Coordinates of C-alpha atoms in Angstrom, one line a residue:
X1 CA -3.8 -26.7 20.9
X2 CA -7.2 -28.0 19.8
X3 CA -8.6 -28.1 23.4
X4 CA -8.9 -24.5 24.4
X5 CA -10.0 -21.7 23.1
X6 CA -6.7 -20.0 23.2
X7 CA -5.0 -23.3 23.2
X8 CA -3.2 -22.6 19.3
X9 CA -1.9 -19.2 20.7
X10 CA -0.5 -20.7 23.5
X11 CA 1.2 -23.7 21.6
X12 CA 2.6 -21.4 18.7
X13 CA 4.1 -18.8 22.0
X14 CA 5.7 -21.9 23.7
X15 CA 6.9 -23.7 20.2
X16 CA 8.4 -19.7 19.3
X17 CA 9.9 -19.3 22.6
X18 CA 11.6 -22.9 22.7
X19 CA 13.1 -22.4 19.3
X20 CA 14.3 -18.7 20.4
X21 CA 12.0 -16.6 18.5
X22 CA 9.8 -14.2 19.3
X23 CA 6.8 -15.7 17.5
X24 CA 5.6 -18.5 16.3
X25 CA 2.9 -18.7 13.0
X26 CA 0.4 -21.5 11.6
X27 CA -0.4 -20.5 8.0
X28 CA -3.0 -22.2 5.6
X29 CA -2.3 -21.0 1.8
X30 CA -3.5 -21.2 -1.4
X31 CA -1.6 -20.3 -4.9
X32 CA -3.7 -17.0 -4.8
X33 CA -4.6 -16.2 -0.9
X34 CA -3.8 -17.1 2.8
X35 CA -7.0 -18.6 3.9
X36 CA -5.5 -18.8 7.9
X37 CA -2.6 -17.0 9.0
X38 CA -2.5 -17.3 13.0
X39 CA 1.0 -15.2 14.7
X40 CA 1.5 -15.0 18.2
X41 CA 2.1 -11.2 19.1
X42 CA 1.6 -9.7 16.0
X43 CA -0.8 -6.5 15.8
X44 CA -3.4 -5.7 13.4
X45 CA -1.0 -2.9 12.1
X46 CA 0.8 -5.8 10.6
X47 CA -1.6 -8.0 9.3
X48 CA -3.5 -5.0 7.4
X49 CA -0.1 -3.4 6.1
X50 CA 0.8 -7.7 5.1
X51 CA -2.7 -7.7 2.5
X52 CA -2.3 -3.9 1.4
X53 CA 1.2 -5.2 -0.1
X54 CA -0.6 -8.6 -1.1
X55 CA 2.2 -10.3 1.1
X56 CA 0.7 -13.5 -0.1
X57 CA 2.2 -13.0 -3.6
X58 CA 5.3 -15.3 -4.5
X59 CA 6.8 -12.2 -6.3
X60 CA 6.2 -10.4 -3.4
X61 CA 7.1 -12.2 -0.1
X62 CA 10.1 -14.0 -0.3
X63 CA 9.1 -16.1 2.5
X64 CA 6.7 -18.1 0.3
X65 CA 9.2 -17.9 -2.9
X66 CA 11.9 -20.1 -0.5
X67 CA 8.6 -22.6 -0.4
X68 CA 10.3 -26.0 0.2
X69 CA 9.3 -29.7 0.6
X70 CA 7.3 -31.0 2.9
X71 CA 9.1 -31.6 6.3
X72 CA 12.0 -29.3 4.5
X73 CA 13.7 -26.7 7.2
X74 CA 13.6 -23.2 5.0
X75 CA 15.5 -20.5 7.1
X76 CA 17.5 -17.2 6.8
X77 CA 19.8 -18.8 4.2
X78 CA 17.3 -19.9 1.9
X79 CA 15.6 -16.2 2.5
X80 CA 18.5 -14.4 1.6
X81 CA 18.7 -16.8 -1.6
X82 CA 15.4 -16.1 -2.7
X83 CA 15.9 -12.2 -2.2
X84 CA 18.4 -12.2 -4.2
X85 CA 16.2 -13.6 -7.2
X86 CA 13.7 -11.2 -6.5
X87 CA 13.8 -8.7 -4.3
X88 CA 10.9 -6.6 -3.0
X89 CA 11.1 -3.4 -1.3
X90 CA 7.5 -3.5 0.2
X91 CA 8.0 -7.3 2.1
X92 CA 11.3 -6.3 3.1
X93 CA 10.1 -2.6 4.3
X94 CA 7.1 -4.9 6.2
X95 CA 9.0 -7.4 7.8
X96 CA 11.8 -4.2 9.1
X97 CA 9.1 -2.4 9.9
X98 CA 7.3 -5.4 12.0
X99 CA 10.8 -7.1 13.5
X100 CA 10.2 -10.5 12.0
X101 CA 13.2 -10.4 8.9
X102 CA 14.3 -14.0 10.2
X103 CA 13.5 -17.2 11.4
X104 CA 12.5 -20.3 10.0
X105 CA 9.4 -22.8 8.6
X106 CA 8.3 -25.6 6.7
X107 CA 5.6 -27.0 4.6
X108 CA 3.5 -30.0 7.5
X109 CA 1.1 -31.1 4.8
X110 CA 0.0 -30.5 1.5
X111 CA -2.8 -31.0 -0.8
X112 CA -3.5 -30.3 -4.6
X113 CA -5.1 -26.9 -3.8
X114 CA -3.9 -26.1 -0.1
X115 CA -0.6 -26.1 1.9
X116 CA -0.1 -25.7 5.7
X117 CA 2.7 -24.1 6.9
X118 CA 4.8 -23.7 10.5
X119 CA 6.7 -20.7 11.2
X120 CA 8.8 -19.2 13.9
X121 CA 10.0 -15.2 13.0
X122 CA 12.4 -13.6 14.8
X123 CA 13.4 -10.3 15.4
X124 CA 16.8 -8.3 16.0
X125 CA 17.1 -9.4 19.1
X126 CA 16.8 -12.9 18.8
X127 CA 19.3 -12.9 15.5
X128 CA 19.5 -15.5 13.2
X129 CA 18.4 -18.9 14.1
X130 CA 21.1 -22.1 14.9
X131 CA 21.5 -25.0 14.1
X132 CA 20.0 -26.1 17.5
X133 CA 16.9 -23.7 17.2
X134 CA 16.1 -25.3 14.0
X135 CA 16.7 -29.0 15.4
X136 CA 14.3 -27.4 18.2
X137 CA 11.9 -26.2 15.4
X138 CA 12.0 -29.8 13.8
X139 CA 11.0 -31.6 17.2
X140 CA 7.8 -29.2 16.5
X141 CA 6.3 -30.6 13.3
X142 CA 4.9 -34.1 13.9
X143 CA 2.9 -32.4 16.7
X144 CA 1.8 -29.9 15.0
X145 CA 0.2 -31.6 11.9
X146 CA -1.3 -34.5 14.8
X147 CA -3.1 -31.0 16.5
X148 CA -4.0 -30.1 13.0
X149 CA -5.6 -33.4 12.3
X150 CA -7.3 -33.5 15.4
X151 CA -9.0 -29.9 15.7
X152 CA -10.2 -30.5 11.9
X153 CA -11.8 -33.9 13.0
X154 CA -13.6 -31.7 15.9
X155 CA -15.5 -29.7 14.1
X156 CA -17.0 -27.5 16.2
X157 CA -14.0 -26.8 18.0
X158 CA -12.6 -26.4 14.5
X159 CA -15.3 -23.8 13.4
X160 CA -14.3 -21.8 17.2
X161 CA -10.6 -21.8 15.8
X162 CA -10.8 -20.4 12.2
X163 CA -13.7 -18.0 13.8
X164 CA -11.6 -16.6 16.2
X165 CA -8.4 -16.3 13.7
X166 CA -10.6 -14.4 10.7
X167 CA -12.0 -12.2 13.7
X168 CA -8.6 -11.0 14.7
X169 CA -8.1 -10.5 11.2
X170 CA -11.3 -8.9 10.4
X171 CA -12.0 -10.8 7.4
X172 CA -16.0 -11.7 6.6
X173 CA -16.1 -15.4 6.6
X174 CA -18.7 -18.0 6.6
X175 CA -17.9 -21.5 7.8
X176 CA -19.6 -24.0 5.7
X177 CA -19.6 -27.8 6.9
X178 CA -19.4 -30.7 5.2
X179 CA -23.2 -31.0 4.6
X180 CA -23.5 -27.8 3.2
X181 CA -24.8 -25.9 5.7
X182 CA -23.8 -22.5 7.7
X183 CA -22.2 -23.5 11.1
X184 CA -20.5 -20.1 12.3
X185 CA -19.9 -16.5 10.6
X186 CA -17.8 -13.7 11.9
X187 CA -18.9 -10.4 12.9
X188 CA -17.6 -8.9 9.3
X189 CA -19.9 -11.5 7.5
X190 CA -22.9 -10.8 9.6
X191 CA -22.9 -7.4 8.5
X192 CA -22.7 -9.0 4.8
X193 CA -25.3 -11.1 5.8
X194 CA -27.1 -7.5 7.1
X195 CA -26.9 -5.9 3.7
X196 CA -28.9 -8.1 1.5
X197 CA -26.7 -9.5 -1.0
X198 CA -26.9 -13.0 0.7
X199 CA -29.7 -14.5 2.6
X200 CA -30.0 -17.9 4.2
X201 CA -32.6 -20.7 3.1
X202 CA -32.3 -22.6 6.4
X203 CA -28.7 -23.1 6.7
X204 CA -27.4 -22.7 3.8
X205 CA -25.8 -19.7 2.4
X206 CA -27.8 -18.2 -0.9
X207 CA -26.9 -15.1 -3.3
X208 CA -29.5 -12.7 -4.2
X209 CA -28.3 -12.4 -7.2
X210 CA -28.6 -15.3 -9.5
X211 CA -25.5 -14.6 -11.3
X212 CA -23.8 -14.4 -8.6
X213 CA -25.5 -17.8 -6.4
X214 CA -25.1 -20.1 -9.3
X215 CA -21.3 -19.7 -9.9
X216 CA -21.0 -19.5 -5.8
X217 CA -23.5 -22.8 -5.3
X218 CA -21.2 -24.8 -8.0
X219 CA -17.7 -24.2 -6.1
X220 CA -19.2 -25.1 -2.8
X221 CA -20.7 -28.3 -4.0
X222 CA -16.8 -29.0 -5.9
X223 CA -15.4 -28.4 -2.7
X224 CA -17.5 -30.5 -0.5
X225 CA -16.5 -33.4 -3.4
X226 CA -13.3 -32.7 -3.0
X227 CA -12.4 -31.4 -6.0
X228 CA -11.2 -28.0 -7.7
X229 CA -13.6 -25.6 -6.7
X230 CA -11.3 -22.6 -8.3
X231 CA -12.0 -20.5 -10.6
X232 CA -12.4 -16.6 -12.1
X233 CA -12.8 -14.0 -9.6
X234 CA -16.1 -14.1 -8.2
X235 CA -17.0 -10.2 -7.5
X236 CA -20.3 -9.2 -5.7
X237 CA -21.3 -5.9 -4.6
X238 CA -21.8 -5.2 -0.4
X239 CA -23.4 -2.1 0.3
X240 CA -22.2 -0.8 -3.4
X241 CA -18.9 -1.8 -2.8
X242 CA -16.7 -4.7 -4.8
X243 CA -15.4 -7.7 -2.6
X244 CA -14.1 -10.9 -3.5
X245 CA -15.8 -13.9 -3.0
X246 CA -13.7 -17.4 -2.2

């Protein structure tokens, strides 16, 4: 996976297809947001309709309200548990509409702020899983979290793979390394970047607005510390429109 360019789309395919599923997903999640959500055959249709119902709710997808432990198998028995505590007619018209009601995942690593999560959904025709697709499923995980490891400690390669995931996803991102500084942006951010409510000093990323730089400049140094760089909602304005800033 970390090797090609299109190497995590072919290792979440072949990990979907040996566990009988028509797709296989790599998901990195906060409390509030998905900050990666990488799915083999899924359309845009889906990923815009998944943030218009803000599918990365607990209350809302019942996927993330099964959560378990890390290592933990969560399938359609834990889903249909967790439906029954709180149902929601927009994840479940989503997931009907989008063939991808079952299947199975799990929780690979974990940290105070961020979890990263393997998936395989499956549609009508490939039914609830078995006990043997989720033994297959299992077989999956130590491999994935090594590939994990290793395209974060290549960082380059590492910027290529969460550029090319927030493209298909047209989100406007800017890749920050650990030094601070600007190593890739997406097209969506460059036309941020285009409308003047950023600019860069060298390579690093400054607001034009001071209320809005200072607040952005002291979560970016917490979270090349290490530490909580959470907070309020950070709004700015982009060509007079509101959008969040994480």
């Amino acid at each position: 996976a970390p090797f090609a360019a299109d190497g995590w789309y072919r290792a979440l395919h072949l990990m979907g297809a040996l566990t009988g599923s028509s797709r296989g997903q790599l998901m990195v999640f906060s409390p509030r947001y998905f900050t990666l959500n990488l799915c083999t055959d899924m359309d845009e249709a889906a990923h815009a309709n998944f943030a218009r119902i803000d599918g990365f709710r607990r209350e809302v997808n019942w996927r993330i309200a099964a959560e378990g432990g890390i290592g933990e198998i969560i399938h359609e028995a834990h889903y249909n548990a967790a439906r029954r505590r709180n149902m929601s007619e927009a994840y479940l018209d989503h997931v009907r509409r989008f063939d991808c009601e079952l299947g199975m995942q799990t929780v690979i690593a974990r940290s105070d702020t961020t979890s990263f999560g393997l998936a395989s959904l499956r549609g009508r025709s490939d039914g609830a899983s078995t006990e043997e697709d989720r033994d297959s499923f299992a077989h999956a995980l130590q491999p994935a979290l090594a590939a994990i490891r290793m395209q974060v400690a290549m960082e380059n390669q590492g910027a290529d793979l969460l550029r090319g995931a927030l493209d298909a996803l047209r989100v406007a991102a800017a890749l920050i390394d650990s030094h601070g500084q600007l190593c890739a942006t997406t097209p969506a951010m460059d036309a941020v970047l285009a409308s003047g409510c950023f600019r860069l000093a060298g390579r690093r990323l400054i607001g034009a607005d001071p209320r809005v730089d200072a607040p952005m400049q002291a979560r970016i140094a917490a979270a090349l510390a290490g530490l909580d760089s959470s907070g309020p909602d950070l709004w700015v304005r982009v060509s007079g429109k509101p959008c969040l800033l994480e």
